[in-house]
């Protein structure tokens, strides 16, 4: 059996260096809170408030390090509360996406774009992908064996020698399957 650890991602934001300065002050550096499953990635101590036309969420965690473009990842349920309609996308693909207002302790940013519902995906280190015959961008099927077992289809394979094996789903998907971070999923094909 090909098993993969699961990571359930709550809403979060990746922030560009210039937006970090706008939100937190000139020369500000993110503070490391805890490591994430992917090498070099971390949850920062810092949080922000995101505001949509209908609602807002406070204490949205920033994930570091800084990225070239600010991007917010939310669940479909979150989008209803905020009053926006983001597409399901792979991380980094923010063309034709809605924006939000982001508020930090020193300032705020009005994003014109950048909000997505992250497409479910699996990070494969190249050695794991080679062992299992997986190609980058391949669509996979994965069985969740939580308290409400189900099969996810259209799971995107992301292959790199910079990745560690981990499947990422959002809170809606985790709740639907009754799984939590650290549980194991089974790769079907």
Coordinates of C-alpha atoms in Angstrom, one line a residue:
X1 CA 0.0 0.0 0.0
X2 CA 1.3 3.5 -0.9
X3 CA 0.5 5.7 2.1
X4 CA 0.9 9.5 2.3
X5 CA 0.7 11.7 5.4
X6 CA -2.1 14.3 5.3
X7 CA -1.9 17.9 6.1
X8 CA -5.1 19.8 6.6
X9 CA -4.5 23.5 5.9
X10 CA -6.6 26.2 7.6
X11 CA -7.0 29.6 5.9
X12 CA -3.7 31.3 5.6
X13 CA -1.8 34.0 3.7
X14 CA 1.6 34.2 1.9
X15 CA 2.8 37.8 1.8
X16 CA 5.2 39.6 -0.5
X17 CA 8.1 41.6 1.0
X18 CA 6.6 45.0 0.2
X19 CA 3.3 44.0 1.7
X20 CA 5.1 42.8 4.9
X21 CA 6.5 46.2 5.2
X22 CA 3.2 47.9 4.6
X23 CA 1.4 45.7 7.2
X24 CA 4.1 45.5 9.8
X25 CA 6.6 48.4 9.2
X26 CA 9.7 49.2 7.3
X27 CA 12.4 46.5 7.5
X28 CA 10.1 44.1 9.3
X29 CA 11.1 40.4 9.2
X30 CA 8.6 37.5 9.9
X31 CA 9.1 35.7 13.2
X32 CA 9.4 31.9 13.0
X33 CA 6.6 30.2 15.0
X34 CA 6.8 26.5 13.8
X35 CA 8.1 24.5 10.9
X36 CA 5.7 23.2 8.2
X37 CA 5.9 19.9 6.4
X38 CA 7.7 21.3 3.4
X39 CA 11.5 22.1 3.9
X40 CA 12.1 25.8 4.6
X41 CA 8.5 26.7 5.0
X42 CA 7.2 27.9 8.4
X43 CA 4.2 29.4 10.1
X44 CA 5.0 32.9 11.3
X45 CA 4.0 34.3 14.7
X46 CA 2.3 37.2 12.8
X47 CA -1.3 37.2 11.8
X48 CA -3.5 39.6 9.9
X49 CA -7.2 40.4 9.4
X50 CA -8.7 39.7 6.0
X51 CA -11.9 41.6 5.0
X52 CA -14.3 40.8 2.2
X53 CA -17.5 42.5 1.1
X54 CA -19.6 40.4 3.5
X55 CA -17.4 39.5 6.5
X56 CA -13.9 39.2 7.9
X57 CA -11.5 36.8 9.6
X58 CA -9.1 37.9 12.2
X59 CA -5.8 36.2 13.2
X60 CA -5.2 34.7 9.8
X61 CA -1.7 33.1 10.0
X62 CA 1.1 34.2 7.7
X63 CA 3.2 31.4 6.2
X64 CA 6.8 32.2 5.4
X65 CA 9.2 32.9 3.9
X66 CA 7.9 35.9 1.9
X67 CA 6.8 35.2 -1.7
X68 CA 6.9 37.2 -4.8
X69 CA 3.1 37.8 -4.8
X70 CA 0.7 38.0 -1.9
X71 CA -1.8 35.1 -2.0
X72 CA -4.6 34.1 0.4
X73 CA -5.8 30.5 0.6
X74 CA -9.3 29.9 2.1
X75 CA -11.9 27.1 2.0
X76 CA -15.1 27.3 0.0
X77 CA -17.0 27.8 3.3
X78 CA -14.7 30.7 4.2
X79 CA -15.5 32.3 0.8
X80 CA -19.3 32.3 1.6
X81 CA -18.6 34.1 4.9
X82 CA -16.3 36.7 3.1
X83 CA -18.7 37.2 0.2
X84 CA -16.3 36.4 -2.6
X85 CA -16.1 33.7 -5.2
X86 CA -12.4 32.5 -5.6
X87 CA -11.6 29.7 -8.0
X88 CA -10.0 26.4 -7.1
X89 CA -6.4 26.8 -8.2
X90 CA -2.9 25.6 -7.7
X91 CA -0.9 27.8 -5.4
X92 CA 0.8 30.6 -7.3
X93 CA -1.8 30.9 -10.1
X94 CA -3.6 34.1 -9.1
X95 CA -4.6 35.6 -12.5
X96 CA -8.4 36.4 -12.6
X97 CA -8.9 35.9 -8.9
X98 CA -10.7 38.2 -6.4
X99 CA -8.9 40.3 -3.9
X100 CA -9.5 41.3 -0.3
X101 CA -8.4 44.0 2.2
X102 CA -5.6 42.8 4.5
X103 CA -5.1 44.6 7.7
X104 CA -1.9 44.5 9.8
X105 CA -0.8 46.4 12.9
X106 CA 0.9 49.2 11.0
X107 CA -1.1 49.4 7.8
X108 CA -3.4 47.7 5.3
X109 CA -3.3 46.5 1.7
X110 CA -6.1 46.4 -0.8
X111 CA -5.4 43.3 -2.9
X112 CA -6.8 43.5 -6.4
X113 CA -6.3 39.7 -6.8
X114 CA -4.8 36.7 -5.0
X115 CA -7.5 34.8 -3.2
X116 CA -7.9 31.1 -4.1
X117 CA -9.4 27.9 -2.8
X118 CA -6.3 25.7 -3.0
X119 CA -6.5 22.7 -5.2
X120 CA -5.9 19.5 -3.3
X121 CA -2.4 18.2 -4.1
X122 CA 0.4 16.0 -3.0
X123 CA 4.0 17.1 -2.6
X124 CA 6.3 14.4 -3.8
X125 CA 10.1 14.4 -3.4
X126 CA 11.6 13.3 -6.7
X127 CA 12.7 10.0 -5.1
X128 CA 9.2 9.2 -3.9
X129 CA 7.7 10.1 -7.3
X130 CA 10.3 7.9 -9.1
X131 CA 9.7 5.0 -6.8
X132 CA 5.9 5.2 -7.4
X133 CA 6.0 6.2 -11.1
X134 CA 4.4 9.6 -10.5
X135 CA 4.9 12.6 -12.9
X136 CA 4.7 16.2 -12.0
X137 CA 1.1 17.6 -12.6
X138 CA -0.3 14.1 -12.9
X139 CA -3.9 13.8 -11.6
X140 CA -4.3 11.1 -8.9
X141 CA -6.9 9.4 -6.8
X142 CA -6.5 9.1 -3.1
X143 CA -8.5 7.2 -0.5
X144 CA -9.0 8.9 2.9
X145 CA -9.6 6.3 5.6
X146 CA -10.9 8.7 8.3
X147 CA -14.2 8.3 10.2
X148 CA -16.0 9.2 7.0
X149 CA -13.9 7.4 4.3
X150 CA -14.0 8.8 0.8
X151 CA -11.9 9.0 -2.4
X152 CA -10.6 12.3 -3.6
X153 CA -10.1 12.5 -7.4
X154 CA -8.2 15.2 -9.3
X155 CA -5.4 15.4 -6.7
X156 CA -2.5 17.2 -8.4
X157 CA 1.0 15.7 -8.1
X158 CA 3.6 18.3 -7.4
X159 CA 7.1 16.8 -7.8
X160 CA 10.4 18.5 -6.8
X161 CA 13.6 17.6 -5.1
X162 CA 12.7 20.5 -2.7
X163 CA 9.5 18.8 -1.4
X164 CA 8.8 16.3 1.3
X165 CA 6.0 13.7 0.8
X166 CA 2.7 15.3 2.1
X167 CA -0.9 15.6 0.9
X168 CA -2.5 19.0 1.4
X169 CA -6.3 19.5 1.7
X170 CA -8.3 22.3 3.2
X171 CA -10.5 22.2 6.2
X172 CA -13.7 21.5 4.2
X173 CA -12.1 18.5 2.7
X174 CA -10.6 17.3 6.0
X175 CA -14.0 17.6 7.7
X176 CA -15.8 15.8 4.9
X177 CA -13.5 12.8 5.3
X178 CA -13.1 13.0 9.1
X179 CA -9.3 13.3 8.8
X180 CA -6.8 15.5 10.6
X181 CA -3.2 16.5 10.0
X182 CA -0.9 13.5 10.6
X183 CA -3.5 10.9 9.4
X184 CA -2.5 8.7 6.5
X185 CA -4.1 8.5 3.0
X186 CA -3.7 5.8 0.4
X187 CA -2.6 6.5 -3.1
X188 CA -4.9 4.5 -5.5
X189 CA -3.6 5.6 -8.9

